Amino acid sequence: MPKHEQLRLIILKLAKEELEPGARLPSERTLMDSYGVSRITVRAAIGRLVNEGHLVRVPAKGTFVADSPVQSTLHLASFTQEMEAMGHTPSTVVLVAEAAAAPDDTAEALNLSPGAEAIHLKRLRLADGRPVSVDDAWYNPEHAPGLLEIDLTGSVYKALAAQFGHQIDRARQSVRSEGAPADVGALLGTGTGAPVLAFDRVSYSGPLAIEHSRSWYRSDRYSLTMEVRLQDSPCPRFSPAKTGRPQPSRHRLP
Protein backbone atom coordinates (compact mmCIF):
# COMPACT_ATOMS: atom_id res chain seq x y z
CA MET A 1 0.00 0.00 0.00
CA PRO A 2 1.44 3.42 -0.94
CA LYS A 3 2.55 5.59 1.97
CA HIS A 4 0.03 8.32 1.21
CA GLU A 5 -2.80 5.76 1.41
CA GLN A 6 -1.46 4.37 4.71
CA LEU A 7 -1.32 7.88 6.09
CA ARG A 8 -4.80 8.65 4.76
CA LEU A 9 -6.22 5.73 6.75
CA ILE A 10 -4.37 6.83 9.90
CA ILE A 11 -5.64 10.41 9.64
CA LEU A 12 -9.16 9.20 8.83
CA LYS A 13 -9.20 7.09 11.99
CA LEU A 14 -7.94 10.08 13.94
CA ALA A 15 -10.71 12.29 12.57
CA LYS A 16 -13.48 9.72 13.11
CA GLU A 17 -12.54 8.24 16.47
CA GLU A 18 -10.51 10.81 18.38
CA LEU A 19 -11.01 14.36 17.13
CA GLU A 20 -14.23 16.31 17.52
CA PRO A 21 -15.93 17.90 14.50
CA GLY A 22 -14.34 21.30 13.97
CA ALA A 23 -11.08 20.28 15.69
CA ARG A 24 -7.83 21.32 14.01
CA LEU A 25 -5.73 18.57 12.47
CA PRO A 26 -2.06 18.37 13.54
CA SER A 27 0.18 20.46 11.28
CA GLU A 28 1.90 19.06 8.21
CA ARG A 29 5.26 19.28 10.02
CA THR A 30 3.87 17.33 13.01
CA LEU A 31 2.51 14.61 10.73
CA MET A 32 5.80 14.45 8.80
CA ASP A 33 7.81 14.03 12.00
CA SER A 34 5.35 11.60 13.61
CA TYR A 35 5.15 9.19 10.69
CA GLY A 36 8.48 9.71 8.93
CA VAL A 37 7.00 10.79 5.61
CA SER A 38 7.56 13.66 3.20
CA ARG A 39 5.47 16.80 2.86
CA ILE A 40 4.27 15.52 -0.53
CA THR A 41 2.91 12.35 1.12
CA VAL A 42 1.16 14.35 3.85
CA ARG A 43 -0.45 16.68 1.33
CA ALA A 44 -1.58 13.80 -0.86
CA ALA A 45 -3.24 12.04 2.09
CA ILE A 46 -4.92 15.20 3.36
CA GLY A 47 -5.99 16.19 -0.14
CA ARG A 48 -7.82 12.89 -0.57
CA LEU A 49 -9.63 13.33 2.75
CA VAL A 50 -10.63 16.89 1.86
CA ASN A 51 -12.03 15.72 -1.48
CA GLU A 52 -13.94 12.95 0.30
CA GLY A 53 -15.50 15.45 2.70
CA HIS A 54 -13.83 14.21 5.91
CA LEU A 55 -11.63 17.30 6.32
CA VAL A 56 -12.00 21.00 5.54
CA ARG A 57 -9.15 23.36 4.65
CA VAL A 58 -9.37 26.94 5.94
CA PRO A 59 -6.84 29.30 4.31
CA ALA A 60 -4.26 30.70 6.75
CA LYS A 61 -5.76 28.67 9.62
CA GLY A 62 -5.19 24.99 8.87
CA THR A 63 -7.13 21.80 8.21
CA PHE A 64 -10.11 20.85 10.35
CA VAL A 65 -12.35 17.83 10.89
CA ALA A 66 -15.59 18.27 8.98
CA ASP A 67 -18.90 18.18 10.81
CA SER A 68 -20.62 14.81 10.79
CA PRO A 69 -23.98 15.53 9.15
CA VAL A 70 -27.35 14.36 10.35
CA GLN A 71 -28.30 11.79 7.73
CA SER A 72 -32.04 11.93 7.20
CA THR A 73 -34.29 9.88 5.03
CA LEU A 74 -37.18 11.26 3.03
CA HIS A 75 -40.09 10.55 5.33
CA LEU A 76 -42.92 12.52 6.86
CA ALA A 77 -41.94 13.66 10.37
CA SER A 78 -41.44 16.90 12.25
CA PHE A 79 -37.92 18.09 13.02
CA THR A 80 -38.43 17.25 16.70
CA GLN A 81 -39.68 13.73 15.96
CA GLU A 82 -36.88 13.10 13.46
CA MET A 83 -34.08 14.24 15.78
CA GLU A 84 -35.45 12.28 18.75
CA ALA A 85 -35.80 9.13 16.64
CA MET A 86 -32.15 9.43 15.66
CA GLY A 87 -30.92 9.85 19.22
CA HIS A 88 -30.24 13.60 19.04
CA THR A 89 -31.53 16.24 21.43
CA PRO A 90 -33.64 18.78 19.53
CA SER A 91 -34.21 22.34 20.68
CA THR A 92 -35.90 25.36 19.16
CA VAL A 93 -35.62 29.14 19.26
CA VAL A 94 -38.86 30.87 18.24
CA LEU A 95 -37.99 33.87 16.07
CA VAL A 96 -41.43 34.92 14.83
CA ALA A 97 -44.92 33.93 16.02
CA GLU A 98 -47.65 36.14 14.62
CA ALA A 99 -50.81 36.48 12.58
CA ALA A 100 -50.02 38.29 9.34
CA ALA A 101 -51.03 38.57 5.70
CA ALA A 102 -49.86 35.46 3.87
CA PRO A 103 -47.59 35.81 0.81
CA ASP A 104 -49.41 35.16 -2.45
CA ASP A 105 -47.88 31.72 -3.07
CA THR A 106 -48.66 30.67 0.52
CA ALA A 107 -52.26 31.86 0.24
CA GLU A 108 -52.64 29.81 -2.92
CA ALA A 109 -51.03 26.72 -1.32
CA LEU A 110 -53.30 26.95 1.75
CA ASN A 111 -56.45 27.74 -0.27
CA LEU A 112 -56.77 31.21 1.27
CA SER A 113 -57.97 34.39 -0.41
CA PRO A 114 -55.20 36.74 -1.65
CA GLY A 115 -54.00 38.90 1.25
CA ALA A 116 -55.80 36.75 3.82
CA GLU A 117 -54.34 36.44 7.31
CA ALA A 118 -52.48 33.28 8.30
CA ILE A 119 -50.37 32.13 11.23
CA HIS A 120 -46.68 32.79 10.66
CA LEU A 121 -44.07 30.84 12.61
CA LYS A 122 -40.31 31.16 12.05
CA ARG A 123 -37.94 29.07 14.16
CA LEU A 124 -34.26 28.19 14.46
CA ARG A 125 -33.88 24.42 14.95
CA LEU A 126 -30.90 22.85 16.72
CA ALA A 127 -29.65 19.29 17.25
CA ASP A 128 -27.45 18.74 20.31
CA GLY A 129 -27.15 22.52 20.63
CA ARG A 130 -25.85 23.08 17.09
CA PRO A 131 -27.90 25.06 14.51
CA VAL A 132 -29.21 22.78 11.78
CA SER A 133 -32.08 24.60 10.09
CA VAL A 134 -34.25 27.69 9.87
CA ASP A 135 -37.94 26.89 9.34
CA ASP A 136 -40.28 29.58 8.04
CA ALA A 137 -43.83 28.21 8.07
CA TRP A 138 -47.39 29.45 7.56
CA TYR A 139 -50.56 27.72 8.81
CA ASN A 140 -54.18 27.97 7.77
CA PRO A 141 -55.81 29.66 10.81
CA GLU A 142 -59.12 27.89 10.21
CA HIS A 143 -57.48 24.54 10.98
CA ALA A 144 -55.25 25.65 13.90
CA PRO A 145 -57.02 28.63 15.51
CA GLY A 146 -55.13 28.51 18.84
CA LEU A 147 -51.69 27.66 17.51
CA LEU A 148 -50.09 30.88 18.79
CA GLU A 149 -51.21 30.11 22.33
CA ILE A 150 -49.28 26.85 22.75
CA ASP A 151 -45.60 26.03 23.40
CA LEU A 152 -44.01 26.46 19.98
CA THR A 153 -40.60 25.09 20.94
CA GLY A 154 -41.87 21.49 20.56
CA SER A 155 -43.38 19.56 17.69
CA VAL A 156 -46.06 21.56 15.87
CA TYR A 157 -47.10 18.42 14.00
CA LYS A 158 -47.78 16.69 17.32
CA ALA A 159 -49.82 19.67 18.51
CA LEU A 160 -51.80 19.82 15.28
CA ALA A 161 -52.83 16.19 15.81
CA ALA A 162 -53.38 16.26 19.57
CA GLN A 163 -54.97 19.68 20.05
CA PHE A 164 -56.52 20.55 16.70
CA GLY A 165 -57.43 17.12 15.33
CA HIS A 166 -55.35 17.40 12.16
CA GLN A 167 -52.78 14.64 11.75
CA ILE A 168 -50.30 15.53 9.00
CA ASP A 169 -50.42 12.44 6.79
CA ARG A 170 -48.85 13.57 3.53
CA ALA A 171 -46.83 16.38 2.01
CA ARG A 172 -45.52 17.63 -1.30
CA GLN A 173 -42.04 19.10 -1.19
CA SER A 174 -39.11 20.11 -3.34
CA VAL A 175 -35.44 20.19 -2.32
CA ARG A 176 -32.68 22.18 -3.97
CA SER A 177 -29.27 23.64 -3.21
CA GLU A 178 -28.94 27.40 -2.98
CA GLY A 179 -26.84 30.11 -1.37
CA ALA A 180 -27.94 31.04 2.15
CA PRO A 181 -29.88 34.33 2.34
CA ALA A 182 -28.26 36.86 4.68
CA ASP A 183 -30.65 36.27 7.61
CA VAL A 184 -30.45 32.49 7.26
CA GLY A 185 -26.66 32.54 7.00
CA ALA A 186 -26.43 34.62 10.18
CA LEU A 187 -28.74 32.28 12.12
CA LEU A 188 -27.03 29.09 10.93
CA GLY A 189 -23.55 30.53 11.37
CA THR A 190 -22.57 29.85 7.76
CA GLY A 191 -22.48 33.39 6.40
CA THR A 192 -24.34 34.76 3.39
CA GLY A 193 -24.16 32.67 0.23
CA ALA A 194 -22.92 29.44 1.86
CA PRO A 195 -24.47 26.30 0.34
CA VAL A 196 -27.66 25.20 2.09
CA LEU A 197 -30.41 22.70 1.31
CA ALA A 198 -33.65 24.57 0.69
CA PHE A 199 -36.97 22.76 1.22
CA ASP A 200 -40.39 23.99 0.09
CA ARG A 201 -43.23 21.90 1.56
CA VAL A 202 -47.02 21.90 1.63
CA SER A 203 -48.34 19.54 4.31
CA TYR A 204 -51.84 18.05 4.38
CA SER A 205 -54.24 16.39 6.78
CA GLY A 206 -56.45 14.38 4.49
CA PRO A 207 -57.65 16.83 1.80
CA LEU A 208 -56.85 19.93 3.91
CA ALA A 209 -53.74 22.00 3.25
CA ILE A 210 -52.51 22.84 6.76
CA GLU A 211 -48.96 24.15 6.39
CA HIS A 212 -46.76 25.83 3.81
CA SER A 213 -43.14 25.95 4.93
CA ARG A 214 -39.71 26.86 3.66
CA SER A 215 -36.68 25.46 5.45
CA TRP A 216 -32.96 25.98 5.00
CA TYR A 217 -30.59 23.29 6.31
CA ARG A 218 -26.83 23.51 6.75
CA SER A 219 -25.49 21.21 4.06
CA ASP A 220 -22.49 20.28 6.24
CA ARG A 221 -24.75 19.19 9.11
CA TYR A 222 -27.69 17.64 7.30
CA SER A 223 -27.79 15.21 4.39
CA LEU A 224 -30.47 13.13 2.71
CA THR A 225 -30.10 9.40 2.30
CA MET A 226 -32.58 7.35 0.30
CA GLU A 227 -33.11 3.91 -1.07
CA VAL A 228 -34.82 3.93 -4.45
CA ARG A 229 -36.74 0.95 -5.73
CA LEU A 230 -38.87 0.31 -8.78
CA GLN A 231 -42.32 1.83 -8.14
CA ASP A 232 -41.41 2.42 -4.52
CA SER A 233 -40.88 5.51 -2.39
CA PRO A 234 -37.57 6.74 -0.93
CA CYS A 235 -36.33 5.65 2.53
CA PRO A 236 -33.95 7.58 5.13
CA ARG A 237 -31.06 7.40 7.82
CA PHE A 238 -28.88 9.39 10.43
CA SER A 239 -25.43 9.42 12.11
CA PRO A 240 -24.07 11.28 15.12
CA ALA A 241 -20.57 12.68 15.46
CA LYS A 242 -17.79 11.14 17.54
CA THR A 243 -15.79 12.96 20.17
CA GLY A 244 -12.36 12.96 21.77
CA ARG A 245 -8.99 14.73 21.61
CA PRO A 246 -5.97 12.93 20.09
CA GLN A 247 -2.27 13.32 19.81
CA PRO A 248 -0.57 11.71 16.82
CA SER A 249 1.54 8.74 17.81
CA ARG A 250 5.21 8.33 16.89
CA HIS A 251 5.08 5.65 14.25
CA ARG A 252 6.99 5.43 11.01
CA LEU A 253 5.22 4.03 8.01
CA PRO A 254 6.81 1.00 6.39
CSV table of C-alpha atoms in Angstrom, one decimal:
chain,number,residue,atom,x,y,z
A,1,MET,CA,0.0,0.0,0.0
A,2,PRO,CA,1.4,3.4,-0.9
A,3,LYS,CA,2.6,5.6,2.0
A,4,HIS,CA,0.0,8.3,1.2
A,5,GLU,CA,-2.8,5.8,1.4
A,6,GLN,CA,-1.5,4.4,4.7
A,7,LEU,CA,-1.3,7.9,6.1
A,8,ARG,CA,-4.8,8.7,4.8
A,9,LEU,CA,-6.2,5.7,6.8
A,10,ILE,CA,-4.4,6.8,9.9
A,11,ILE,CA,-5.6,10.4,9.6
A,12,LEU,CA,-9.2,9.2,8.8
A,13,LYS,CA,-9.2,7.1,12.0
A,14,LEU,CA,-7.9,10.1,13.9
A,15,ALA,CA,-10.7,12.3,12.6
A,16,LYS,CA,-13.5,9.7,13.1
A,17,GLU,CA,-12.5,8.2,16.5
A,18,GLU,CA,-10.5,10.8,18.4
A,19,LEU,CA,-11.0,14.4,17.1
A,20,GLU,CA,-14.2,16.3,17.5
A,21,PRO,CA,-15.9,17.9,14.5
A,22,GLY,CA,-14.3,21.3,14.0
A,23,ALA,CA,-11.1,20.3,15.7
A,24,ARG,CA,-7.8,21.3,14.0
A,25,LEU,CA,-5.7,18.6,12.5
A,26,PRO,CA,-2.1,18.4,13.5
A,27,SER,CA,0.2,20.5,11.3
A,28,GLU,CA,1.9,19.1,8.2
A,29,ARG,CA,5.3,19.3,10.0
A,30,THR,CA,3.9,17.3,13.0
A,31,LEU,CA,2.5,14.6,10.7
A,32,MET,CA,5.8,14.5,8.8
A,33,ASP,CA,7.8,14.0,12.0
A,34,SER,CA,5.4,11.6,13.6
A,35,TYR,CA,5.2,9.2,10.7
A,36,GLY,CA,8.5,9.7,8.9
A,37,VAL,CA,7.0,10.8,5.6
A,38,SER,CA,7.6,13.7,3.2
A,39,ARG,CA,5.5,16.8,2.9
A,40,ILE,CA,4.3,15.5,-0.5
A,41,THR,CA,2.9,12.4,1.1
A,42,VAL,CA,1.2,14.3,3.8
A,43,ARG,CA,-0.4,16.7,1.3
A,44,ALA,CA,-1.6,13.8,-0.9
A,45,ALA,CA,-3.2,12.0,2.1
A,46,ILE,CA,-4.9,15.2,3.4
A,47,GLY,CA,-6.0,16.2,-0.1
A,48,ARG,CA,-7.8,12.9,-0.6
A,49,LEU,CA,-9.6,13.3,2.8
A,50,VAL,CA,-10.6,16.9,1.9
A,51,ASN,CA,-12.0,15.7,-1.5
A,52,GLU,CA,-13.9,12.9,0.3
A,53,GLY,CA,-15.5,15.5,2.7
A,54,HIS,CA,-13.8,14.2,5.9
A,55,LEU,CA,-11.6,17.3,6.3
A,56,VAL,CA,-12.0,21.0,5.5
A,57,ARG,CA,-9.1,23.4,4.6
A,58,VAL,CA,-9.4,26.9,5.9
A,59,PRO,CA,-6.8,29.3,4.3
A,60,ALA,CA,-4.3,30.7,6.8
A,61,LYS,CA,-5.8,28.7,9.6
A,62,GLY,CA,-5.2,25.0,8.9
A,63,THR,CA,-7.1,21.8,8.2
A,64,PHE,CA,-10.1,20.9,10.4
A,65,VAL,CA,-12.3,17.8,10.9
A,66,ALA,CA,-15.6,18.3,9.0
A,67,ASP,CA,-18.9,18.2,10.8
A,68,SER,CA,-20.6,14.8,10.8
A,69,PRO,CA,-24.0,15.5,9.2
A,70,VAL,CA,-27.4,14.4,10.4
A,71,GLN,CA,-28.3,11.8,7.7
A,72,SER,CA,-32.0,11.9,7.2
A,73,THR,CA,-34.3,9.9,5.0
A,74,LEU,CA,-37.2,11.3,3.0
A,75,HIS,CA,-40.1,10.6,5.3
A,76,LEU,CA,-42.9,12.5,6.9
A,77,ALA,CA,-41.9,13.7,10.4
A,78,SER,CA,-41.4,16.9,12.2
A,79,PHE,CA,-37.9,18.1,13.0
A,80,THR,CA,-38.4,17.2,16.7
A,81,GLN,CA,-39.7,13.7,16.0
A,82,GLU,CA,-36.9,13.1,13.5
A,83,MET,CA,-34.1,14.2,15.8
A,84,GLU,CA,-35.4,12.3,18.8
A,85,ALA,CA,-35.8,9.1,16.6
A,86,MET,CA,-32.2,9.4,15.7
A,87,GLY,CA,-30.9,9.9,19.2
A,88,HIS,CA,-30.2,13.6,19.0
A,89,THR,CA,-31.5,16.2,21.4
A,90,PRO,CA,-33.6,18.8,19.5
A,91,SER,CA,-34.2,22.3,20.7
A,92,THR,CA,-35.9,25.4,19.2
A,93,VAL,CA,-35.6,29.1,19.3
A,94,VAL,CA,-38.9,30.9,18.2
A,95,LEU,CA,-38.0,33.9,16.1
A,96,VAL,CA,-41.4,34.9,14.8
A,97,ALA,CA,-44.9,33.9,16.0
A,98,GLU,CA,-47.6,36.1,14.6
A,99,ALA,CA,-50.8,36.5,12.6
A,100,ALA,CA,-50.0,38.3,9.3
A,101,ALA,CA,-51.0,38.6,5.7
A,102,ALA,CA,-49.9,35.5,3.9
A,103,PRO,CA,-47.6,35.8,0.8
A,104,ASP,CA,-49.4,35.2,-2.4
A,105,ASP,CA,-47.9,31.7,-3.1
A,106,THR,CA,-48.7,30.7,0.5
A,107,ALA,CA,-52.3,31.9,0.2
A,108,GLU,CA,-52.6,29.8,-2.9
A,109,ALA,CA,-51.0,26.7,-1.3
A,110,LEU,CA,-53.3,26.9,1.7
A,111,ASN,CA,-56.5,27.7,-0.3
A,112,LEU,CA,-56.8,31.2,1.3
A,113,SER,CA,-58.0,34.4,-0.4
A,114,PRO,CA,-55.2,36.7,-1.6
A,115,GLY,CA,-54.0,38.9,1.2
A,116,ALA,CA,-55.8,36.7,3.8
A,117,GLU,CA,-54.3,36.4,7.3
A,118,ALA,CA,-52.5,33.3,8.3
A,119,ILE,CA,-50.4,32.1,11.2
A,120,HIS,CA,-46.7,32.8,10.7
A,121,LEU,CA,-44.1,30.8,12.6
A,122,LYS,CA,-40.3,31.2,12.0
A,123,ARG,CA,-37.9,29.1,14.2
A,124,LEU,CA,-34.3,28.2,14.5
A,125,ARG,CA,-33.9,24.4,15.0
A,126,LEU,CA,-30.9,22.9,16.7
A,127,ALA,CA,-29.7,19.3,17.3
A,128,ASP,CA,-27.5,18.7,20.3
A,129,GLY,CA,-27.1,22.5,20.6
A,130,ARG,CA,-25.9,23.1,17.1
A,131,PRO,CA,-27.9,25.1,14.5
A,132,VAL,CA,-29.2,22.8,11.8
A,133,SER,CA,-32.1,24.6,10.1
A,134,VAL,CA,-34.2,27.7,9.9
A,135,ASP,CA,-37.9,26.9,9.3
A,136,ASP,CA,-40.3,29.6,8.0
A,137,ALA,CA,-43.8,28.2,8.1
A,138,TRP,CA,-47.4,29.4,7.6
A,139,TYR,CA,-50.6,27.7,8.8
A,140,ASN,CA,-54.2,28.0,7.8
A,141,PRO,CA,-55.8,29.7,10.8
A,142,GLU,CA,-59.1,27.9,10.2
A,143,HIS,CA,-57.5,24.5,11.0
A,144,ALA,CA,-55.3,25.6,13.9
A,145,PRO,CA,-57.0,28.6,15.5
A,146,GLY,CA,-55.1,28.5,18.8
A,147,LEU,CA,-51.7,27.7,17.5
A,148,LEU,CA,-50.1,30.9,18.8
A,149,GLU,CA,-51.2,30.1,22.3
A,150,ILE,CA,-49.3,26.8,22.7
A,151,ASP,CA,-45.6,26.0,23.4
A,152,LEU,CA,-44.0,26.5,20.0
A,153,THR,CA,-40.6,25.1,20.9
A,154,GLY,CA,-41.9,21.5,20.6
A,155,SER,CA,-43.4,19.6,17.7
A,156,VAL,CA,-46.1,21.6,15.9
A,157,TYR,CA,-47.1,18.4,14.0
A,158,LYS,CA,-47.8,16.7,17.3
A,159,ALA,CA,-49.8,19.7,18.5
A,160,LEU,CA,-51.8,19.8,15.3
A,161,ALA,CA,-52.8,16.2,15.8
A,162,ALA,CA,-53.4,16.3,19.6
A,163,GLN,CA,-55.0,19.7,20.0
A,164,PHE,CA,-56.5,20.5,16.7
A,165,GLY,CA,-57.4,17.1,15.3
A,166,HIS,CA,-55.4,17.4,12.2
A,167,GLN,CA,-52.8,14.6,11.8
A,168,ILE,CA,-50.3,15.5,9.0
A,169,ASP,CA,-50.4,12.4,6.8
A,170,ARG,CA,-48.9,13.6,3.5
A,171,ALA,CA,-46.8,16.4,2.0
A,172,ARG,CA,-45.5,17.6,-1.3
A,173,GLN,CA,-42.0,19.1,-1.2
A,174,SER,CA,-39.1,20.1,-3.3
A,175,VAL,CA,-35.4,20.2,-2.3
A,176,ARG,CA,-32.7,22.2,-4.0
A,177,SER,CA,-29.3,23.6,-3.2
A,178,GLU,CA,-28.9,27.4,-3.0
A,179,GLY,CA,-26.8,30.1,-1.4
A,180,ALA,CA,-27.9,31.0,2.2
A,181,PRO,CA,-29.9,34.3,2.3
A,182,ALA,CA,-28.3,36.9,4.7
A,183,ASP,CA,-30.7,36.3,7.6
A,184,VAL,CA,-30.5,32.5,7.3
A,185,GLY,CA,-26.7,32.5,7.0
A,186,ALA,CA,-26.4,34.6,10.2
A,187,LEU,CA,-28.7,32.3,12.1
A,188,LEU,CA,-27.0,29.1,10.9
A,189,GLY,CA,-23.6,30.5,11.4
A,190,THR,CA,-22.6,29.8,7.8
A,191,GLY,CA,-22.5,33.4,6.4
A,192,THR,CA,-24.3,34.8,3.4
A,193,GLY,CA,-24.2,32.7,0.2
A,194,ALA,CA,-22.9,29.4,1.9
A,195,PRO,CA,-24.5,26.3,0.3
A,196,VAL,CA,-27.7,25.2,2.1
A,197,LEU,CA,-30.4,22.7,1.3
A,198,ALA,CA,-33.7,24.6,0.7
A,199,PHE,CA,-37.0,22.8,1.2
A,200,ASP,CA,-40.4,24.0,0.1
A,201,ARG,CA,-43.2,21.9,1.6
A,202,VAL,CA,-47.0,21.9,1.6
A,203,SER,CA,-48.3,19.5,4.3
A,204,TYR,CA,-51.8,18.1,4.4
A,205,SER,CA,-54.2,16.4,6.8
A,206,GLY,CA,-56.5,14.4,4.5
A,207,PRO,CA,-57.7,16.8,1.8
A,208,LEU,CA,-56.9,19.9,3.9
A,209,ALA,CA,-53.7,22.0,3.2
A,210,ILE,CA,-52.5,22.8,6.8
A,211,GLU,CA,-49.0,24.2,6.4
A,212,HIS,CA,-46.8,25.8,3.8
A,213,SER,CA,-43.1,26.0,4.9
A,214,ARG,CA,-39.7,26.9,3.7
A,215,SER,CA,-36.7,25.5,5.4
A,216,TRP,CA,-33.0,26.0,5.0
A,217,TYR,CA,-30.6,23.3,6.3
A,218,ARG,CA,-26.8,23.5,6.8
A,219,SER,CA,-25.5,21.2,4.1
A,220,ASP,CA,-22.5,20.3,6.2
A,221,ARG,CA,-24.7,19.2,9.1
A,222,TYR,CA,-27.7,17.6,7.3
A,223,SER,CA,-27.8,15.2,4.4
A,224,LEU,CA,-30.5,13.1,2.7
A,225,THR,CA,-30.1,9.4,2.3
A,226,MET,CA,-32.6,7.4,0.3
A,227,GLU,CA,-33.1,3.9,-1.1
A,228,VAL,CA,-34.8,3.9,-4.4
A,229,ARG,CA,-36.7,1.0,-5.7
A,230,LEU,CA,-38.9,0.3,-8.8
A,231,GLN,CA,-42.3,1.8,-8.1
A,232,ASP,CA,-41.4,2.4,-4.5
A,233,SER,CA,-40.9,5.5,-2.4
A,234,PRO,CA,-37.6,6.7,-0.9
A,235,CYS,CA,-36.3,5.6,2.5
A,236,PRO,CA,-33.9,7.6,5.1
A,237,ARG,CA,-31.1,7.4,7.8
A,238,PHE,CA,-28.9,9.4,10.4
A,239,SER,CA,-25.4,9.4,12.1
A,240,PRO,CA,-24.1,11.3,15.1
A,241,ALA,CA,-20.6,12.7,15.5
A,242,LYS,CA,-17.8,11.1,17.5
A,243,THR,CA,-15.8,13.0,20.2
A,244,GLY,CA,-12.4,13.0,21.8
A,245,ARG,CA,-9.0,14.7,21.6
A,246,PRO,CA,-6.0,12.9,20.1
A,247,GLN,CA,-2.3,13.3,19.8
A,248,PRO,CA,-0.6,11.7,16.8
A,249,SER,CA,1.5,8.7,17.8
A,250,ARG,CA,5.2,8.3,16.9
A,251,HIS,CA,5.1,5.6,14.3
A,252,ARG,CA,7.0,5.4,11.0
A,253,LEU,CA,5.2,4.0,8.0
A,254,PRO,CA,6.8,1.0,6.4
